Coordinates of C-alpha atoms in Angstrom, one line a residue:
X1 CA -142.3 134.0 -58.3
X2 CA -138.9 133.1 -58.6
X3 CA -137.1 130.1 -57.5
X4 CA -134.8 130.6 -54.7
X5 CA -131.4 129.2 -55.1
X6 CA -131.8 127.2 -51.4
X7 CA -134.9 126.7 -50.2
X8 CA -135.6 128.8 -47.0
X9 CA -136.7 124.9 -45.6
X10 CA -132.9 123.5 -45.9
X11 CA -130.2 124.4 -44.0
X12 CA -127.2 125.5 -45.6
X13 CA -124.6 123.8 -46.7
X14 CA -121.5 123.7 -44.6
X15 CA -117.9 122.1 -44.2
X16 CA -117.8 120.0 -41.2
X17 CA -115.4 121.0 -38.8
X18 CA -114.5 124.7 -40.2
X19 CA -113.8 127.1 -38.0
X20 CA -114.8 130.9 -39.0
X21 CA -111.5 131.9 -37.5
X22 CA -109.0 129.9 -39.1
X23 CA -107.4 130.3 -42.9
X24 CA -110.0 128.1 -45.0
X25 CA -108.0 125.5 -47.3
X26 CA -111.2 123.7 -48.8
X27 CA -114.6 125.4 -50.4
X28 CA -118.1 124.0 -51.6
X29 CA -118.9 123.3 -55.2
X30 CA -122.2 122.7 -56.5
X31 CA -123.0 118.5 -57.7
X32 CA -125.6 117.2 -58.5
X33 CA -124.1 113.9 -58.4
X34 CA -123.6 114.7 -54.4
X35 CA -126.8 113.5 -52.1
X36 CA -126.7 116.8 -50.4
X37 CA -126.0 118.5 -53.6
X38 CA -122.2 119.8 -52.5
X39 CA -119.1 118.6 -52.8
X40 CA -116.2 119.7 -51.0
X41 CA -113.2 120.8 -53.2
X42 CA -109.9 120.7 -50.3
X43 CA -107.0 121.7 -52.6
X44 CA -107.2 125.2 -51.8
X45 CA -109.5 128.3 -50.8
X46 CA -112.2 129.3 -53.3
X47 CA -110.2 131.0 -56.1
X48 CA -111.6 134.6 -56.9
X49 CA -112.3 136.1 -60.4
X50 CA -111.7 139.7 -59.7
X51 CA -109.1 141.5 -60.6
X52 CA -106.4 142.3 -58.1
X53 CA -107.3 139.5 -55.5
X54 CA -105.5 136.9 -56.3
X55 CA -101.7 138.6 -55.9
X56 CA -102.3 140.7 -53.4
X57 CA -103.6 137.9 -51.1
X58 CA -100.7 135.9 -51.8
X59 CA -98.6 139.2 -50.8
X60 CA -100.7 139.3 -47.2
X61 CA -100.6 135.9 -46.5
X62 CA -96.7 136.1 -46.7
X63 CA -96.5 139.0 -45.3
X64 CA -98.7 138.0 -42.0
X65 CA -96.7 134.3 -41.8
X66 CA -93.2 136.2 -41.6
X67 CA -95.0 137.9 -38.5
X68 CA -95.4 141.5 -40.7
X69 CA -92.8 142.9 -41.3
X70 CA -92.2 146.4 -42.1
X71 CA -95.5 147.2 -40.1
X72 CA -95.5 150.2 -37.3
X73 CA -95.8 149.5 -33.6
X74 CA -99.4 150.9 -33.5
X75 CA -100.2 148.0 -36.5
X76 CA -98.1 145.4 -35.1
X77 CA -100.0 146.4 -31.0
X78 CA -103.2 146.3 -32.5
X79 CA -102.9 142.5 -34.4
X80 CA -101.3 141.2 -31.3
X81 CA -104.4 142.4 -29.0
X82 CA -106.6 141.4 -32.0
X83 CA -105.7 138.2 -32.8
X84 CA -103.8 136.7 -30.4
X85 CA -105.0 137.5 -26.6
X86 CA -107.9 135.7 -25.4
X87 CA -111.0 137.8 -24.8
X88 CA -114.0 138.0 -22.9
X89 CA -117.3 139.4 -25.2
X90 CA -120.8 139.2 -23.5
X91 CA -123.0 137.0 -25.6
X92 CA -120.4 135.5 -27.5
X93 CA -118.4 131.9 -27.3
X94 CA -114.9 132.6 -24.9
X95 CA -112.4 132.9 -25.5
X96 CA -114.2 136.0 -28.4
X97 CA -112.2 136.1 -31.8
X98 CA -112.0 138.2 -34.8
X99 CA -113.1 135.6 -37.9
X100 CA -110.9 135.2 -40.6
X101 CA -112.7 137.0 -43.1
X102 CA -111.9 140.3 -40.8
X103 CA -108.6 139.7 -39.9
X104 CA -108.2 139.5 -43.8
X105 CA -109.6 142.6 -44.4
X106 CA -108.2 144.9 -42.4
X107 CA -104.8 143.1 -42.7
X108 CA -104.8 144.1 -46.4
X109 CA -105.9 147.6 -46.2
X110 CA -102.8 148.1 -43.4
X111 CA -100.7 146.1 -46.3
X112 CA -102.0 148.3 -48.8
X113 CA -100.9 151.7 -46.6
X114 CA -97.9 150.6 -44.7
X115 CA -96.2 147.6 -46.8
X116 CA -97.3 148.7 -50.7
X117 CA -97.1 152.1 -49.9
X118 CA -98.2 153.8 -53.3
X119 CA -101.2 155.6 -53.8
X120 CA -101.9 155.2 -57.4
X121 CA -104.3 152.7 -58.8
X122 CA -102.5 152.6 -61.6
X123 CA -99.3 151.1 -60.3
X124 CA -100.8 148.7 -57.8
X125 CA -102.7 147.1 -61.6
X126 CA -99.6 147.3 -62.9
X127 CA -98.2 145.2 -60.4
X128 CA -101.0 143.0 -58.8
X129 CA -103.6 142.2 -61.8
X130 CA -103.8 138.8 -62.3
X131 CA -103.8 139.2 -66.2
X132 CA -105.7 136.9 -68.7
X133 CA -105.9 137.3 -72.5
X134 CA -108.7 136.8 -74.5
X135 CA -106.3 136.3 -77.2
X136 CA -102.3 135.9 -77.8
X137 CA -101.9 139.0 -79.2
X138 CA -103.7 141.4 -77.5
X139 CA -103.4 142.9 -73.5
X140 CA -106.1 142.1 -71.3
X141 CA -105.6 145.5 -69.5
X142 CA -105.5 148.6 -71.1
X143 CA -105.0 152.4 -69.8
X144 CA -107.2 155.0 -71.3
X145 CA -108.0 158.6 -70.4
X146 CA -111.4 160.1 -71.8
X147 CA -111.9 163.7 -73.2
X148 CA -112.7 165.4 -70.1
X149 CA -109.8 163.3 -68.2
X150 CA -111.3 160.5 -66.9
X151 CA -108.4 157.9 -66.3
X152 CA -110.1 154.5 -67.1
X153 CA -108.9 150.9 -67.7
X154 CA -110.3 148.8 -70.5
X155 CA -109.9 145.0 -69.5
X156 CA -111.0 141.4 -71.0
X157 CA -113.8 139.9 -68.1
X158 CA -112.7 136.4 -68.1
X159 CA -116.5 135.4 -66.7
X160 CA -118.2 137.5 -68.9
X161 CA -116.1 136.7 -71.8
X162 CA -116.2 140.5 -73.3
X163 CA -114.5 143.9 -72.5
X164 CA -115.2 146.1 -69.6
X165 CA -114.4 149.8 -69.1
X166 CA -114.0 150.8 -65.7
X167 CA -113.4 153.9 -63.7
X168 CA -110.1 154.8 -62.0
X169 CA -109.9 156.8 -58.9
X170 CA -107.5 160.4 -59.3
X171 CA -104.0 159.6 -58.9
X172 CA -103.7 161.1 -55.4
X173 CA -106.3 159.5 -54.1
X174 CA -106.7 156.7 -52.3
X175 CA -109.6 154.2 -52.8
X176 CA -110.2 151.0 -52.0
X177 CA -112.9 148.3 -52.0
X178 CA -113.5 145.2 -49.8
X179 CA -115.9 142.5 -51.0
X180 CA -117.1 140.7 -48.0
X181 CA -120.6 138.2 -47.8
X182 CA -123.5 139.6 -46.1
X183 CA -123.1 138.3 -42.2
X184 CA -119.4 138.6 -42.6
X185 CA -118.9 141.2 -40.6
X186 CA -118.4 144.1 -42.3
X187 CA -119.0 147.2 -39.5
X188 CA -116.7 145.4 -37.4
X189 CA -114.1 146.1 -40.0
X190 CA -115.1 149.8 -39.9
X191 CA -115.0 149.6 -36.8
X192 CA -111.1 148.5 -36.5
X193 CA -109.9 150.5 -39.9
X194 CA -111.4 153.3 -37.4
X195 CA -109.5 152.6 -34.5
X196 CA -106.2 151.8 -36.2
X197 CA -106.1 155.2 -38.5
X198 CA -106.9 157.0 -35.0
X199 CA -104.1 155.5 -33.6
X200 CA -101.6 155.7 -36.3
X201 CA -102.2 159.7 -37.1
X202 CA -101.9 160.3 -33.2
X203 CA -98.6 158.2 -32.7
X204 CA -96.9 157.5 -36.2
X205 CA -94.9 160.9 -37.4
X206 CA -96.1 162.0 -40.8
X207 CA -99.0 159.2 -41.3
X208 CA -101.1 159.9 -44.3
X209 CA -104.5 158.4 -41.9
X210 CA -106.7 160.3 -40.0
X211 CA -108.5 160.8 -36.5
X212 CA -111.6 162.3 -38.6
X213 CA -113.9 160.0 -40.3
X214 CA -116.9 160.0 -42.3
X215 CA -119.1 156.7 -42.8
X216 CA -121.5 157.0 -45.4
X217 CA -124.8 154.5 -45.5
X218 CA -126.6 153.6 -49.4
X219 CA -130.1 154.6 -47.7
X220 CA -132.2 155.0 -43.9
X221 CA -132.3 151.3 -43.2
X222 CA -128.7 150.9 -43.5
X223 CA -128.3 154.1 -41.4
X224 CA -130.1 152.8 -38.9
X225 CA -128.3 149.7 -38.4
X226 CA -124.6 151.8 -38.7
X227 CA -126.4 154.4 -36.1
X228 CA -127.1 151.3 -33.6
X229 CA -123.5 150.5 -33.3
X230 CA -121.5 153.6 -33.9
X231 CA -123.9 156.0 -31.7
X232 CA -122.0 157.3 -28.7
X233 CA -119.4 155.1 -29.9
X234 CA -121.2 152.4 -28.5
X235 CA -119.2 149.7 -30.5
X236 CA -115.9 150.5 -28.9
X237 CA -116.7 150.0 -25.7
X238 CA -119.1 146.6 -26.6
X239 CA -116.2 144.8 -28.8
X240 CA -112.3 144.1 -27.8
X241 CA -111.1 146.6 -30.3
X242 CA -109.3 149.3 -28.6
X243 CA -105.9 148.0 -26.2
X244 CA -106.6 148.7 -22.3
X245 CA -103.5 150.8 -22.1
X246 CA -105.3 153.0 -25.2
X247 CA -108.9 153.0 -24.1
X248 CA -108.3 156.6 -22.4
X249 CA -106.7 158.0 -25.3
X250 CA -109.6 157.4 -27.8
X251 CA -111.6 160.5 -27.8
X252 CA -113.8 161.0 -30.3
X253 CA -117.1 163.2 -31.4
X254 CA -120.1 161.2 -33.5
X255 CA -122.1 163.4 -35.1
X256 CA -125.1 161.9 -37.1
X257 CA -127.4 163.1 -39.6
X258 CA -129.5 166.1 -39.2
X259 CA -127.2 167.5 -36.2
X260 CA -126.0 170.5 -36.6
X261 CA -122.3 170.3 -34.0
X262 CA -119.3 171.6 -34.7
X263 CA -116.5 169.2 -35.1
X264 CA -113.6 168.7 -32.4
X265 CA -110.1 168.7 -32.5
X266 CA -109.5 165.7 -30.8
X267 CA -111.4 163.3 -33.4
X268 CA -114.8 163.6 -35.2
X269 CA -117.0 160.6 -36.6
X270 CA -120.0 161.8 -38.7
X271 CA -122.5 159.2 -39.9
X272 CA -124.9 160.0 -42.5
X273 CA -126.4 158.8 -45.9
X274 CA -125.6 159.1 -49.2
X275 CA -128.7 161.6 -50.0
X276 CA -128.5 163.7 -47.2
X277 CA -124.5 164.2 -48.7
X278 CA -126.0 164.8 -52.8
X279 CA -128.6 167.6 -51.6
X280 CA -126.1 169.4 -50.1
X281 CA -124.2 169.4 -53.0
X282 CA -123.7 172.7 -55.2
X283 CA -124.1 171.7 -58.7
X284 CA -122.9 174.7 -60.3
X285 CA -119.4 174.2 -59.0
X286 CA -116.1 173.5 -60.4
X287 CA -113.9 171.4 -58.7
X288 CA -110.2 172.6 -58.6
X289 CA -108.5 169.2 -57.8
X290 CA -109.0 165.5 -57.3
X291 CA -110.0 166.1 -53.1
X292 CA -112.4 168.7 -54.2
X293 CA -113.9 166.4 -57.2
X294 CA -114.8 164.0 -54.4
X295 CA -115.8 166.0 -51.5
X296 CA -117.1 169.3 -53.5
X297 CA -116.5 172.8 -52.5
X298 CA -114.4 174.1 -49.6
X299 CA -116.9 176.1 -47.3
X300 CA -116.8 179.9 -46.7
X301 CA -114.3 181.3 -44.0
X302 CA -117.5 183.4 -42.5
X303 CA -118.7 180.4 -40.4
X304 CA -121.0 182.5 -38.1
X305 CA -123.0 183.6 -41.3
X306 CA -125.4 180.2 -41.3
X307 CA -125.2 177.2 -39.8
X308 CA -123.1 174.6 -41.8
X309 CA -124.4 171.6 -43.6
X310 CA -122.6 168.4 -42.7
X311 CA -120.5 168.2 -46.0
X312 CA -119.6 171.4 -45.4
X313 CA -117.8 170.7 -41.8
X314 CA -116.7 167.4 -43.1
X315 CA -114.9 169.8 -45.5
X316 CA -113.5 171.8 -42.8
X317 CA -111.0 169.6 -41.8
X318 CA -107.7 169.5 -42.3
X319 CA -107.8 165.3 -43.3
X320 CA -110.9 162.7 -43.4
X321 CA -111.3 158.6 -43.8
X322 CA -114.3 157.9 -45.7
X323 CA -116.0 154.8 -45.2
X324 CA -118.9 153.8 -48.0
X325 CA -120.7 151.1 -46.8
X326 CA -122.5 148.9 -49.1
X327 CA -121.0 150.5 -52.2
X328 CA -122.1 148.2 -54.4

């Protein structure tokens, strides 16, 4: 059997003092030297490897210190209720707060949208890679397109100390990925990417969001946790997410899997997993843009002929948010 990396015996390690909430400033490094094994390392937050992190933090972090600028009235209502009014949570410390690994999150996808603006992966590399050289001749990031289109981006893997190839999403679409540790937190940033899209498409003119959504689990015990919290939008009314003056504007429909209703027009939630979504799939298709390359055929106009699958209402609407949790 292999040998865990901490023994299920020990506690583990911790800074003394830190607060989930705040902006960390120090990080743990393994020594052996140490007694406990750890060391604490207080120059700055643990530095990250991947590609885009680095800049575009930096970006946020300016951005949310000059009190975010540039953001709309829905963003700038929903940060103030967030993260600075006091809140009362049953079963949690008071006053409740959002930790800082959330507020992080979703600040950045609302920087992404709001602040940054462009859609295209390619120009957001362009500008927010944090490039390394494996040599000093030769580009660490380089653009490619395949023979059947693909757009991909060949780039030296400082850790791995080799080249990568790796995907890029079509250049109108959107996609984006959050890394977050397990026990972060991570539905409760669905849970507020959900409530500020709602918001935005139903009082900012012309925003590219949505009041649809679609949250997609890896497998049936993922689902199950997803269907514990988002069921009857049970969440919402659990966690200090939506503003008291907002509360009886949020109308929304969850539909889960293997139910066969009909979206409404006010705002539609479906939750399902990922196989359900493939066997629905038509296989013999050809996709006539980027949207339909994702999401897969557009469904026939004769709705009264058979009951829809869910991929099929999901393609129905007119705009969607999908959320794909645990997309490793």
């Amino acid at each position: 059997m292999p040998k865990s990396l901490i023994s299920y015996d020990k506690d583990l390690p911790e800074i003394p003092g830190r607060m989930p909430w705040e902006n960390p400033d120090s990080y743990l490094v393994k020594d052996n030297k140490e007694p406990s094994g750890w060391r604490i390392e207080t120059s700055c937050r643990r530095p990250s490897d991947l590609l885009l992190v680095t800049k575009i933090r930096a970006a946020v972090d300016k951005w949310r210190d000059d009190g975010y600028p540039g953001a709309s009235k829905v963003t700038h209502r929903l940060f103030s209720y967030w993260f600075d009014e006091d809140h009362e949570v049953a079963n949690y410390p008071v006053p409740f707060r959002y930790w800082f690994c959330q507020r992080e999150a979703i600040e950045t996808l609302v920087w992404l949208i709001e602040i940054y603006g462009k859609k295209d992966t390619v120009d957001l590399i362009k500008k927010h890679a944090e490039v390394s050289r494996k040599d000093l001749f030769e580009d660490s990031v380089v653009f490619q397109t395949t023979m059947d289109g693909r757009r991909q981006i060949r780039r030296y893997v400082t850790e791995l100390e080799k080249d990568g190839v790796q995907d890029l999403p079509p250049e109108d679409l959107r996609r984006y990925a959050f890394k977050m540790a397990t026990g972060s937190g991570k539905t409760w940033v669905m849970a507020m990417a959900l409530v500020w899209s709602y918001f935005h498409k139903k009082h900012i003119a012309k925003s590219p969001l949505s009041n649809n959504f679609l949250i997609v689990a890896p497998n049936v015990i993922v689902y199950q946790r997803l269907e514990k919290d988002f069921a009857a939008n049970k969440i919402f009314y659990e966690l200090p997410l939506i503003p008291p003056e907002w509360r009886g504007a949020f109308s929304q429909k969850v539909i889960l899997r293997g139910e066969s209703t009909e979206p409404d027009a006010s705002g539609n939630l479906f939750l399902t997993n990922i196989h359900q979504l493939y066997e629905s799939r038509d296989q013999e298709w050809t996709p006539q843009n980027s949207i339909e390359a994702i999401m897969g055929r557009k469904p026939n106009k004769d709705l009264a002929a058979s009951q829809r699958s869910m991929l099929e209402r999901v393609k129905s609407l007119k705009d969607v948010v999908v959320m794909n949790d645990e997309a490793h």
